[in-house]
PDB file of C-alpha atoms in Angstrom:
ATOM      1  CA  UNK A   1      58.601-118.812  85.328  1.00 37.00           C
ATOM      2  CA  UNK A   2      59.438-122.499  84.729  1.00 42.00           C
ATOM      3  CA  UNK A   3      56.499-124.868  83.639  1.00 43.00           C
ATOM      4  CA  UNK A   4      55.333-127.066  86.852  1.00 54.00           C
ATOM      5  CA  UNK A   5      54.159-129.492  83.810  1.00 72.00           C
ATOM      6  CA  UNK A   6      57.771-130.745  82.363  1.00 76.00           C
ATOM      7  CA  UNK A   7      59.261-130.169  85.702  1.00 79.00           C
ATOM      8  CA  UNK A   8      57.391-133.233  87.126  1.00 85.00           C
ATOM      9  CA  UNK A   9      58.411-135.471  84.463  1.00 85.00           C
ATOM     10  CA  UNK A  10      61.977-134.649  84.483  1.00 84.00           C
ATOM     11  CA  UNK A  11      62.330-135.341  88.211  1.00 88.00           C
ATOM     12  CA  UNK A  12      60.421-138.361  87.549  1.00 91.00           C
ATOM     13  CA  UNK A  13      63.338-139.161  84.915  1.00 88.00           C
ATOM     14  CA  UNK A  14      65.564-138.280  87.589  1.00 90.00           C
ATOM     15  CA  UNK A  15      64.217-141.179  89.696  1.00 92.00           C
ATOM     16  CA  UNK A  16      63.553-143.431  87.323  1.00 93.00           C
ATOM     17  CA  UNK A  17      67.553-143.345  86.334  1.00 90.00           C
ATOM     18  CA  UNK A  18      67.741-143.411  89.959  1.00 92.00           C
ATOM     19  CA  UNK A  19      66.151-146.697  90.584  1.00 93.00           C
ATOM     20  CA  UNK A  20      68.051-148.384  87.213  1.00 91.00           C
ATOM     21  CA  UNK A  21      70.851-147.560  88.626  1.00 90.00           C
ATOM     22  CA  UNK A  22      70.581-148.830  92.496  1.00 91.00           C
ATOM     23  CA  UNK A  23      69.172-152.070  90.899  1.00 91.00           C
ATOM     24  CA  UNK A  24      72.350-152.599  88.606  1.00 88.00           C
ATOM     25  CA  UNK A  25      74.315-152.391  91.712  1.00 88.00           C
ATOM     26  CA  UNK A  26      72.012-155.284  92.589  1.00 87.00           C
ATOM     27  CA  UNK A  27      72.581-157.164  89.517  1.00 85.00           C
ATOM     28  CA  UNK A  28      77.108-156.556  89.596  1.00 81.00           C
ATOM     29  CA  UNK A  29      76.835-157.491  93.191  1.00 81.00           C
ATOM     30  CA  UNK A  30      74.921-160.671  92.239  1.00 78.00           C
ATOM     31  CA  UNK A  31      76.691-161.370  89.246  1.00 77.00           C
ATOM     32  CA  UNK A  32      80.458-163.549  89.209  1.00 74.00           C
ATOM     33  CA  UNK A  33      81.312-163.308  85.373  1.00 79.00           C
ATOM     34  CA  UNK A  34      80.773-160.862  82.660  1.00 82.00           C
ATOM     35  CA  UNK A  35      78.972-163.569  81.085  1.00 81.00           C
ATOM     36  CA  UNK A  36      75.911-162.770  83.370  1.00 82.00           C
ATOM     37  CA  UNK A  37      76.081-159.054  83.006  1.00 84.00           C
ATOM     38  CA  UNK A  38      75.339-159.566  78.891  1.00 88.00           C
ATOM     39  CA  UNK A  39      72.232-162.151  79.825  1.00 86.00           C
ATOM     40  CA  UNK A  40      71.219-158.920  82.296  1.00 88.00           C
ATOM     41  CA  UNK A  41      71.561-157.080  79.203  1.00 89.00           C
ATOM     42  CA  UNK A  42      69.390-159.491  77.068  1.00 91.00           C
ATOM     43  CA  UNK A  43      66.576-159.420  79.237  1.00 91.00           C
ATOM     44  CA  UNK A  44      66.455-155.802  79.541  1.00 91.00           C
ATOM     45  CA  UNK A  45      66.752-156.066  75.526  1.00 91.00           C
ATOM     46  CA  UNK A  46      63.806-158.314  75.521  1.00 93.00           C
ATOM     47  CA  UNK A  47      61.520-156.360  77.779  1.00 93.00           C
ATOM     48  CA  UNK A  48      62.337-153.262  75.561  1.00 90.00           C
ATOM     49  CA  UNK A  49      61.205-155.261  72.384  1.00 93.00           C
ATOM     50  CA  UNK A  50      58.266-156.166  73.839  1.00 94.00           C
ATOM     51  CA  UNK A  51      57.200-153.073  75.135  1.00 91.00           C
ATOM     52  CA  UNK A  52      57.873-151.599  72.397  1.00 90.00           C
ATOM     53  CA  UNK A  53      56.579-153.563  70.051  1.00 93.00           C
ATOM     54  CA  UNK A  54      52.657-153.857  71.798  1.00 94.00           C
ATOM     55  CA  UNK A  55      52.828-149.945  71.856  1.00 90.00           C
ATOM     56  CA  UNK A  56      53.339-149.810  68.096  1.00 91.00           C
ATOM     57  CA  UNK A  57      50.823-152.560  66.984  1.00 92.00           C
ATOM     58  CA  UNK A  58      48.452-150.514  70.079  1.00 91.00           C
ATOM     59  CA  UNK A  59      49.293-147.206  68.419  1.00 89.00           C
ATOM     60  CA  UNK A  60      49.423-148.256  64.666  1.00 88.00           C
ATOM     61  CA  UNK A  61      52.879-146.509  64.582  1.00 87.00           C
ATOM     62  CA  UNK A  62      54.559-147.647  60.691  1.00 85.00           C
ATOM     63  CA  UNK A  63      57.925-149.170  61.946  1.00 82.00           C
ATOM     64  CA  UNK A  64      59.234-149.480  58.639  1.00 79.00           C
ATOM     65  CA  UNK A  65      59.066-146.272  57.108  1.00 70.00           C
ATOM     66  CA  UNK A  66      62.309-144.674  57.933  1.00 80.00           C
ATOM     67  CA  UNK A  67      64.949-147.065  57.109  1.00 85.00           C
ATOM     68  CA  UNK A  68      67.323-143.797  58.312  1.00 85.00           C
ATOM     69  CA  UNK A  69      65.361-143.983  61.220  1.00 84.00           C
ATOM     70  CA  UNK A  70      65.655-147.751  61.622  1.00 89.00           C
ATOM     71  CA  UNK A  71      69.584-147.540  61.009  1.00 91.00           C
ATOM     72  CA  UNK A  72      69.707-144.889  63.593  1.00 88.00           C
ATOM     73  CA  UNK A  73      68.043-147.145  66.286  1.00 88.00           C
ATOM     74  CA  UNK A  74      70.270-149.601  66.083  1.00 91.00           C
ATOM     75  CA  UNK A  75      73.665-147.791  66.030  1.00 92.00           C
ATOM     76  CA  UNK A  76      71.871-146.133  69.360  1.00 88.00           C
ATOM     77  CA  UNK A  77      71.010-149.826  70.700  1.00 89.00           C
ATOM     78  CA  UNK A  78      74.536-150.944  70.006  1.00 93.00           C
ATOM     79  CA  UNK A  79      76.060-147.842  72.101  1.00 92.00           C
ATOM     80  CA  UNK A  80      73.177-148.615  74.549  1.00 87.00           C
ATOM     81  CA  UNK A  81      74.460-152.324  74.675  1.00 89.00           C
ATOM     82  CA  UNK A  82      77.891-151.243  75.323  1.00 91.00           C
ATOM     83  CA  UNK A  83      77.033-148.957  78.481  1.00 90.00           C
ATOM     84  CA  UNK A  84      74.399-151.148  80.013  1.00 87.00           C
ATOM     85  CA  UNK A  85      76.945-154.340  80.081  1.00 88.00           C
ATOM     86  CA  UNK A  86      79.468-151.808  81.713  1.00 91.00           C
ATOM     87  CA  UNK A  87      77.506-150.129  84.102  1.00 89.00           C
ATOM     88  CA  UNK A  88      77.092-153.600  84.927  1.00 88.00           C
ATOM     89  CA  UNK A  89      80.513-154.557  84.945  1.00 89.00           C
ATOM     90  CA  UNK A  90      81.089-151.607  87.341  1.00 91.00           C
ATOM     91  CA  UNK A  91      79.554-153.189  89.850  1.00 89.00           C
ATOM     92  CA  UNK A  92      80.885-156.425  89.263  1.00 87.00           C
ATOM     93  CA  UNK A  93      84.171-154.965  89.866  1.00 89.00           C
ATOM     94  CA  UNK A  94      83.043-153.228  93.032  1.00 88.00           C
ATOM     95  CA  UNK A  95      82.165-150.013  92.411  1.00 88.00           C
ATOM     96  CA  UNK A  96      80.365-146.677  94.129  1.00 89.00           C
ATOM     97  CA  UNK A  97      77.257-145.501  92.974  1.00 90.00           C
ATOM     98  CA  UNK A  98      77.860-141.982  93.746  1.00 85.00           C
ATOM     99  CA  UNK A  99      81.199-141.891  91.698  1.00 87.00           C
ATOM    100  CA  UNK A 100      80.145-143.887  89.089  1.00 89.00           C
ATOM    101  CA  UNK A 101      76.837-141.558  88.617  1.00 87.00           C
ATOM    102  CA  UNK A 102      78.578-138.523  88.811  1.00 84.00           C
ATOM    103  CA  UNK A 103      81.536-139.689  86.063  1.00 88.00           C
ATOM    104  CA  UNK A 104      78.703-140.397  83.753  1.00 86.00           C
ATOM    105  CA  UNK A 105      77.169-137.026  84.441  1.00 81.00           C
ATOM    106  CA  UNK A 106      80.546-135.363  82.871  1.00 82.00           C
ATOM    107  CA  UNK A 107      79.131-136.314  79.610  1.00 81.00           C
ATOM    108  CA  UNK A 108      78.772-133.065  79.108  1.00 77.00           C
ATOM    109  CA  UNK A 109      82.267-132.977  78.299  1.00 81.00           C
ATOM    110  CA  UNK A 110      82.550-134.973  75.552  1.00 84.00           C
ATOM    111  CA  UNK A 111      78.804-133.659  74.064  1.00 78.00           C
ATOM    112  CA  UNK A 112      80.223-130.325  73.660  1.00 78.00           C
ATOM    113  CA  UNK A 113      83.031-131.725  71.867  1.00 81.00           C
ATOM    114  CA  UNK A 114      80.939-133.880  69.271  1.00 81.00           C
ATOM    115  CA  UNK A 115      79.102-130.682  68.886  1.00 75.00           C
ATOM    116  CA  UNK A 116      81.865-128.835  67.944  1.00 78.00           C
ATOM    117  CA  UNK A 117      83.120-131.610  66.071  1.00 79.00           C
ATOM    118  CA  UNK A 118      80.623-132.899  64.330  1.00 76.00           C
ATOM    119  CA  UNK A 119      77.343-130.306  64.675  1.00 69.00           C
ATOM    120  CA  UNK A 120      79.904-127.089  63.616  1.00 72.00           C
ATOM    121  CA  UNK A 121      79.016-125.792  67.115  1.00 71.00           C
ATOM    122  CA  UNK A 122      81.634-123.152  68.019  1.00 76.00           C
ATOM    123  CA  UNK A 123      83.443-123.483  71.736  1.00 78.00           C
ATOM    124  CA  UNK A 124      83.037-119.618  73.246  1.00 83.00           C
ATOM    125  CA  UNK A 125      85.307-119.127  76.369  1.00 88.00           C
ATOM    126  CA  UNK A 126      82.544-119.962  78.617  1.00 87.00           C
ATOM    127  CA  UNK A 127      82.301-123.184  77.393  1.00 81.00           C
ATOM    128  CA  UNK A 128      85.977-123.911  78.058  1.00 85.00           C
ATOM    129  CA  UNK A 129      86.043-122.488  81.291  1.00 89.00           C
ATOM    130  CA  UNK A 130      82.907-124.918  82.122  1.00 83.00           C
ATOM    131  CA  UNK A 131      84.788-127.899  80.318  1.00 82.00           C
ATOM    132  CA  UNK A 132      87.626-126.886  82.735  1.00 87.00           C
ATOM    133  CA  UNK A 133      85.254-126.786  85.832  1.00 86.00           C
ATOM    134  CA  UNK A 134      83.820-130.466  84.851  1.00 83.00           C
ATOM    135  CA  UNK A 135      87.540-132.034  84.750  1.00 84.00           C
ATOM    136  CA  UNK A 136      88.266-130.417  87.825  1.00 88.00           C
ATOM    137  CA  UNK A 137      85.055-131.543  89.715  1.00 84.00           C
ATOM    138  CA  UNK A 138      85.372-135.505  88.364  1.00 83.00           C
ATOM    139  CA  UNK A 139      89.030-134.820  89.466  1.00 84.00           C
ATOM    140  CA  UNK A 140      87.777-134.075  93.382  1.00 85.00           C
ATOM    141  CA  UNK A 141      85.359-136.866  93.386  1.00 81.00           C
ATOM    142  CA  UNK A 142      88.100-139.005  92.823  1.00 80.00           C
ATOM    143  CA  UNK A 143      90.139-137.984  96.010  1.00 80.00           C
ATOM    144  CA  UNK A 144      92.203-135.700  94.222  1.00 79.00           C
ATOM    145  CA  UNK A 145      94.790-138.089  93.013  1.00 79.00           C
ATOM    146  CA  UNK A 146      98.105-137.598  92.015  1.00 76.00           C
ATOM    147  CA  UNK A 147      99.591-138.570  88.823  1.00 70.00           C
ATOM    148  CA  UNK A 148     100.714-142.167  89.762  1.00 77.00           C
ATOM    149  CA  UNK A 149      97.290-142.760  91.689  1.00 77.00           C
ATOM    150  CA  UNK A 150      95.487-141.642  88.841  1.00 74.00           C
ATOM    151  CA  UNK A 151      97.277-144.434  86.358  1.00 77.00           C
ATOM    152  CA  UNK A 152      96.319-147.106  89.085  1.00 84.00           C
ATOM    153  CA  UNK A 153      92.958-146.616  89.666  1.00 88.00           C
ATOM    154  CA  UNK A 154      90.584-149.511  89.976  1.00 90.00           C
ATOM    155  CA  UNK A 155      89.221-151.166  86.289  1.00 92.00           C
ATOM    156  CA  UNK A 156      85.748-149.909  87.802  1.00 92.00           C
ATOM    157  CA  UNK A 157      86.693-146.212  87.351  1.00 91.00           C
ATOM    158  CA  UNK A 158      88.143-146.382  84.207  1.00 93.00           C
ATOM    159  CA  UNK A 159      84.878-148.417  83.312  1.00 94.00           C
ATOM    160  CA  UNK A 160      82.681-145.332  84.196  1.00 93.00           C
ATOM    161  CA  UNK A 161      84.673-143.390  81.986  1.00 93.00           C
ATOM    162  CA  UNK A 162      83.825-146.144  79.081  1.00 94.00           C
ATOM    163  CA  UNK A 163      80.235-145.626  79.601  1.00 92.00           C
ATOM    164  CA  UNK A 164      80.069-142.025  80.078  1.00 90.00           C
ATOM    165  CA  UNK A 165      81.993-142.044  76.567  1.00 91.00           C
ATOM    166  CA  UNK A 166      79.688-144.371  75.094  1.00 92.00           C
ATOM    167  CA  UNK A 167      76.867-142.338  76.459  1.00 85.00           C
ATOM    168  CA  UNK A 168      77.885-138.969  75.220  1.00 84.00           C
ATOM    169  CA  UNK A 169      78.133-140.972  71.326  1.00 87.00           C
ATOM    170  CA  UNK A 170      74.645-141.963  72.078  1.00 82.00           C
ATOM    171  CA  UNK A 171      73.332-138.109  72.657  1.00 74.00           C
ATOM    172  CA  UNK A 172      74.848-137.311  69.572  1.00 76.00           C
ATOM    173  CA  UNK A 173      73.123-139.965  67.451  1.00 81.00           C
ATOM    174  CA  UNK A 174      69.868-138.859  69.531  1.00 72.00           C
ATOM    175  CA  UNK A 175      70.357-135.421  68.223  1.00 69.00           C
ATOM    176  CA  UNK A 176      69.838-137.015  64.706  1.00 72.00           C
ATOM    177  CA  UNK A 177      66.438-138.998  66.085  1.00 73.00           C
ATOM    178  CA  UNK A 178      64.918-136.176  67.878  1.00 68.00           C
ATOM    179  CA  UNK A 179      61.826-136.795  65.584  1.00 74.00           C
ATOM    180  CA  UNK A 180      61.470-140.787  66.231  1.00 79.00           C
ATOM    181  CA  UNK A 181      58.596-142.150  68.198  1.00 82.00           C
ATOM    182  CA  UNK A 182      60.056-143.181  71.521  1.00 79.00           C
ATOM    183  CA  UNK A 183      58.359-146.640  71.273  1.00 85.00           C
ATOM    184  CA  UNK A 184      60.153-147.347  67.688  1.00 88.00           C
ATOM    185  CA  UNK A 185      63.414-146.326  69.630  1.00 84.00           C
ATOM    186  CA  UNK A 186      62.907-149.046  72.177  1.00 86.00           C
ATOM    187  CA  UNK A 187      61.812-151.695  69.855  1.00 92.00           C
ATOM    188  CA  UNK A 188      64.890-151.669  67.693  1.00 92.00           C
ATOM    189  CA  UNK A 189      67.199-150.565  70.128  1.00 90.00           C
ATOM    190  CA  UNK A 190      66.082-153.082  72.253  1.00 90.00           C
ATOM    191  CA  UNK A 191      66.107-155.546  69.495  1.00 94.00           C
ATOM    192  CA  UNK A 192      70.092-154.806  68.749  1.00 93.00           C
ATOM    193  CA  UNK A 193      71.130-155.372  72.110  1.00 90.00           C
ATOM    194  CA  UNK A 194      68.579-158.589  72.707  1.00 93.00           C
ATOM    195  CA  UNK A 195      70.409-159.924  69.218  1.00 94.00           C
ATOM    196  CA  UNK A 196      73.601-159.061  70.119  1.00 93.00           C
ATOM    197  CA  UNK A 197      73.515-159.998  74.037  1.00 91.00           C
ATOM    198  CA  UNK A 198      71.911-163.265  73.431  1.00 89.00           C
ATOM    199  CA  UNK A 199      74.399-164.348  70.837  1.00 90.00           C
ATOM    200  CA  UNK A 200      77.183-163.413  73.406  1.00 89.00           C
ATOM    201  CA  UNK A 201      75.497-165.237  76.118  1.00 85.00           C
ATOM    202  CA  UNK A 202      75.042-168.374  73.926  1.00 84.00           C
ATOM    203  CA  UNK A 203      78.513-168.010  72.234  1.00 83.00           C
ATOM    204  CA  UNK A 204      80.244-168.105  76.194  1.00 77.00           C
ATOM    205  CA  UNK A 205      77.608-170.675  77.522  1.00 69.00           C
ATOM    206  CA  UNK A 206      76.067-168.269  79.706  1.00 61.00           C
ATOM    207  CA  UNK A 207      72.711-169.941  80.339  1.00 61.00           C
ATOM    208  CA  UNK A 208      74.948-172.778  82.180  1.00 57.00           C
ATOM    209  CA  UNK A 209      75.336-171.162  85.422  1.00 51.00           C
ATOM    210  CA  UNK A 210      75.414-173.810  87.677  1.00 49.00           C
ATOM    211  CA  UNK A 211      73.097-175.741  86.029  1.00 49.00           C
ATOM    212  CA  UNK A 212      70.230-173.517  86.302  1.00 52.00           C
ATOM    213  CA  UNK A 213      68.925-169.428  85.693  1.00 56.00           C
ATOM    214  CA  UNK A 214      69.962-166.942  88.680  1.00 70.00           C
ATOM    215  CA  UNK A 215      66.644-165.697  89.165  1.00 78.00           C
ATOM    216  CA  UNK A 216      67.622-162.938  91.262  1.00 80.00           C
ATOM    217  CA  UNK A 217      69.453-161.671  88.252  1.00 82.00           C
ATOM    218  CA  UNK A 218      66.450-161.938  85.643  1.00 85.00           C
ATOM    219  CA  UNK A 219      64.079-160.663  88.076  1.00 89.00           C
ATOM    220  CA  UNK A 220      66.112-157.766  89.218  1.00 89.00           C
ATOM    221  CA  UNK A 221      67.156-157.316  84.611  1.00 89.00           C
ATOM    222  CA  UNK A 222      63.320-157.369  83.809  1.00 91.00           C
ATOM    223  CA  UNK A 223      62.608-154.427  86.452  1.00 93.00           C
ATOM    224  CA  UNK A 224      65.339-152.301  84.848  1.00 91.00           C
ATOM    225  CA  UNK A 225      63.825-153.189  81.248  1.00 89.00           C
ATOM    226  CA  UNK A 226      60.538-151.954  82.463  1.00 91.00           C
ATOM    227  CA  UNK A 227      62.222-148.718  84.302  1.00 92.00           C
ATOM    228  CA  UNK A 228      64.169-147.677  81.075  1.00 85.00           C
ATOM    229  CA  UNK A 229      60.918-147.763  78.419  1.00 83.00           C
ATOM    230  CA  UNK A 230      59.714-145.602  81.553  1.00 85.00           C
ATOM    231  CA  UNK A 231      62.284-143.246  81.916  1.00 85.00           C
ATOM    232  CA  UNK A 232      62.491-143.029  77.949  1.00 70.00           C
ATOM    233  CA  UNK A 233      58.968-141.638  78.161  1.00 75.00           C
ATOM    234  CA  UNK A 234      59.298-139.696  81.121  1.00 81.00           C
ATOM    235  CA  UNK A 235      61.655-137.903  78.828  1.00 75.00           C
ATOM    236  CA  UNK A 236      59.692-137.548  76.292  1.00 67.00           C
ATOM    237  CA  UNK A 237      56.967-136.036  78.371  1.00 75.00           C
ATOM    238  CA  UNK A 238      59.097-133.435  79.594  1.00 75.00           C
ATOM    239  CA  UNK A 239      59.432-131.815  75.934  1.00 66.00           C
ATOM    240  CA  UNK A 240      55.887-132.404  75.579  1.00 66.00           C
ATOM    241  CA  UNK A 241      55.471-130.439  78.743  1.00 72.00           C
ATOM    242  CA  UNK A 242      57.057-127.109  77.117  1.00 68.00           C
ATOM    243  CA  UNK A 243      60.788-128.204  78.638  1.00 65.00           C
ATOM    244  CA  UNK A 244      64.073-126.997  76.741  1.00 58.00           C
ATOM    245  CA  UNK A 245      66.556-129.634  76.404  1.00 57.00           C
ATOM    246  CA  UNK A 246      69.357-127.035  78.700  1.00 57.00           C
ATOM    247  CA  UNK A 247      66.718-126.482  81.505  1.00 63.00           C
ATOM    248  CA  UNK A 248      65.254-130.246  81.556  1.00 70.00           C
ATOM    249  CA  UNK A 249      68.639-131.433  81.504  1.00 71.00           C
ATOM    250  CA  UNK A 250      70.198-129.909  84.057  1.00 71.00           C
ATOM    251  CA  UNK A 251      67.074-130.758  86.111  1.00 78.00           C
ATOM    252  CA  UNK A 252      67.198-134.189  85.590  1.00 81.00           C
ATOM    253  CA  UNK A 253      71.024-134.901  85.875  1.00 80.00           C
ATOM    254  CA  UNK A 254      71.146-132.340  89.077  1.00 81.00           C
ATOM    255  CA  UNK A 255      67.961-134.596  90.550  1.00 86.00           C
ATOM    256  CA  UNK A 256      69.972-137.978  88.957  1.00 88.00           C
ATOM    257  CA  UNK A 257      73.113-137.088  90.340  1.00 85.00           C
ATOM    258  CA  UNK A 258      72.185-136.063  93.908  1.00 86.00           C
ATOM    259  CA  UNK A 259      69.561-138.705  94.767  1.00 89.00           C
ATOM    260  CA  UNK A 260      72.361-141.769  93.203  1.00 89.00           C
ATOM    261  CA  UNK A 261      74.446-140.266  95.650  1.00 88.00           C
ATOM    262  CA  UNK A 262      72.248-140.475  98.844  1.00 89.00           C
ATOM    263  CA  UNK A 263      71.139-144.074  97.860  1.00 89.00           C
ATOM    264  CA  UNK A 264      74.735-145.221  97.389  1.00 88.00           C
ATOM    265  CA  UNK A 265      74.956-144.053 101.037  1.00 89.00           C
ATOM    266  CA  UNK A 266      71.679-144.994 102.368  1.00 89.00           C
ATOM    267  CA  UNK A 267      71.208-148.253 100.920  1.00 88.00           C
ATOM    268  CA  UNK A 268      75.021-149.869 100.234  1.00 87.00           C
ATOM    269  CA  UNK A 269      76.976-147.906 102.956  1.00 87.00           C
ATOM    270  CA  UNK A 270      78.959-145.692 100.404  1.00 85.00           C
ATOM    271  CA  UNK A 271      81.194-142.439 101.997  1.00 85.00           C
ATOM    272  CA  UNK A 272      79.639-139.068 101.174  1.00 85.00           C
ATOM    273  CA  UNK A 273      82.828-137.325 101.212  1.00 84.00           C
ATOM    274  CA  UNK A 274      83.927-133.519 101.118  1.00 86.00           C
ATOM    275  CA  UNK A 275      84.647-134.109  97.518  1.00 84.00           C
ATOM    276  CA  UNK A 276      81.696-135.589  96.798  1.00 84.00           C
ATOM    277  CA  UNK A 277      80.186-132.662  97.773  1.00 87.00           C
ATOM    278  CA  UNK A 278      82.207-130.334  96.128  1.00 89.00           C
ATOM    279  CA  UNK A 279      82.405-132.415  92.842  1.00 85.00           C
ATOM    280  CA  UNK A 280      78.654-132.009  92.887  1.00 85.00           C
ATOM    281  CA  UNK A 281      78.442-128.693  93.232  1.00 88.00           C
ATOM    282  CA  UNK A 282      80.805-127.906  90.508  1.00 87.00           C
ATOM    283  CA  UNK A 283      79.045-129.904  88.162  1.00 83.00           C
ATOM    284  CA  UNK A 284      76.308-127.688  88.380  1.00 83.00           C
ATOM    285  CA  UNK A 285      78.544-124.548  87.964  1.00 86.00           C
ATOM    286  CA  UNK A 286      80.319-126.561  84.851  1.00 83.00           C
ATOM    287  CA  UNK A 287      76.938-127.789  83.381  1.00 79.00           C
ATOM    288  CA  UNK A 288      75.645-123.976  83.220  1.00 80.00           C
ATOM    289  CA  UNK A 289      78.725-122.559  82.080  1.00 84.00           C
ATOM    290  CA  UNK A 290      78.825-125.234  78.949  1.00 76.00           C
ATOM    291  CA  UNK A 291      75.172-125.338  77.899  1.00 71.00           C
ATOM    292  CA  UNK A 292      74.231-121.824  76.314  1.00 71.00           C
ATOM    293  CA  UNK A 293      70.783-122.117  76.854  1.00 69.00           C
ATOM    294  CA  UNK A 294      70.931-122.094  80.474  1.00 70.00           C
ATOM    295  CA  UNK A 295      73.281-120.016  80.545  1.00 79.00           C
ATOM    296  CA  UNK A 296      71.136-117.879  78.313  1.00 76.00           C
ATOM    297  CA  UNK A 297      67.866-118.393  81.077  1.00 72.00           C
ATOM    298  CA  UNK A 298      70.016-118.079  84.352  1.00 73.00           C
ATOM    299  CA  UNK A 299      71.700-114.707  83.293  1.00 75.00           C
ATOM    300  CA  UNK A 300      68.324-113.257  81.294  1.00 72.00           C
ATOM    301  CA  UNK A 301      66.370-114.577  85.122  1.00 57.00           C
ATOM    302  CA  UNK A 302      68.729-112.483  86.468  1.00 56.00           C
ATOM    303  CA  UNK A 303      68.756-109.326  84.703  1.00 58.00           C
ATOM    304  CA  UNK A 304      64.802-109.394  85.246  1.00 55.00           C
ATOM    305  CA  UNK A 305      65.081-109.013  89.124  1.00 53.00           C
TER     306      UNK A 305
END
């Protein structure tokens, strides 16, 4: 029987990636250059720092003694950099919620390839088949395109694709951080991408939009701060809460993936096509065929009853 404990925190994940993401469709549709997508970016950077930084001087958590640690952090701050400002740029382009959630869901495409890569893990059959069931799901969503359609899909699209990319890198750095305080995470992480986002924003003259801040935009940035060092602890709760990374993961994407999709509809008047229903489903058929462990605890559930 699955733990109540790490369920609740995993659906609270779920929402919390839920939220992030309805409010960057706030920020792209408020936004008119990238240039204001990177100073979204550096506030969320800031309010990470900060966060981060009173829960390590609260805690009396060393922050300086794992410069492997450290070096981690930041390589996972720059790839976090990289898929806030697109997710941001998605919207400032125009696009769905619901598409652009469930493209970043395929991660678990290229994860199973950096863990065969990189991690030694062997692709079975299953696996494959799975990998095959994820292509052909993101290829549904999409309205089944052909060839030509494909090439000539809107530069949001292809931008989901850059982020779930980006994203799957980030997993596999996280695999090497699994023992790093979640608080150490977000201060340096945070830290990279305030550094790097604020230098942008000063480099392009940023700041001078219309002579003065769009405080829409830094209100709406400073929320999503606040929800990430959330959701980063949600998931860390869920572990603590007796959750495998298979089961909590296919808990929190399914939740993720599902309730994007309704708010996309509910709140910005997105289409909730056939597709998008069958895409859905077979990303949960391709996410249980490619992660052995829940394959492991959906056949062994099985075999019990």
């Amino acid at each position: 029987m699955i733990g109540q404990t790490w369920m609740k925190w995993a659906v609270l994940e779920a929402g919390t990636k839920t939220a992030s993401k309805m409010l960057q469709k706030v920020v792209g549709t408020v936004s008119s250059t990238w240039a204001d997508t990177f100073l979204a970016t550096t506030v969320i950077g800031f309010i990470q720092t900060t966060v981060g930084g009173l829960m390590i001087w609260r805690n009396r958590i060393p922050l300086f003694s794992h410069p492997a640690q450290i070096i981690g952090c930041c390589i996972f701050g720059v790839l976090a950099v990289a898929s806030t400002a697109l997710s941001f740029g998605v919207f400032l382009h125009g696009g769905e919620i619901g598409v652009n959630t469930f493209i970043i869901t395929l991660s678990i495409v290229p994860e199973a390839l950096i863990d065969a890569i990189f991690f030694k893990h062997k692709l079975t059959l299953r696996e494959l088949v799975g990998i095959s069931v994820a292509i052909a799901g993101g290829y549904v969503i999409l309205g089944s395109p052909s060839l030509a359609e494909l090439v000539h899909m809107p530069l949001w699209v292809w931008m989901s694709f850059d982020t779930m990319f980006t994203i799957a890198i980030g997993q596999g750095v996280t695999r090497q951080l699994k023992e790093v305080s979640p608080f150490v995470k977000n201060f340096w992480g945070g830290l990279i991408g305030l550094v790097i986002c604020g230098y942008i924003v000063i480099a392009t003259g940023g700041l001078d939009i219309h002579g003065q801040l769009p405080l829409k935009l830094l209100a709406t940035s400073a929320v999503i701060g606040l929800i990430v060092v959330g959701m980063w602890s949600f998931s860390l709760m869920s572990y603590k809460g007796g959750a495998s990374i298979a089961l909590k993961k296919l808990v929190t994407n399914g939740v993720y993936l599902t309730a994007a999709t309704c708010a996309g509809a509910l709140f910005f008047g997105e289409k909730i096509t056939s597709g998008t229903l069958i895409g859905i489903i077979l990303y949960f058929v391709a996410f249980a065929l490619v992660d052995g462990n829940t394959w492991k605890a959906i056949t062994r559930k099985n075999n019990h009853e």
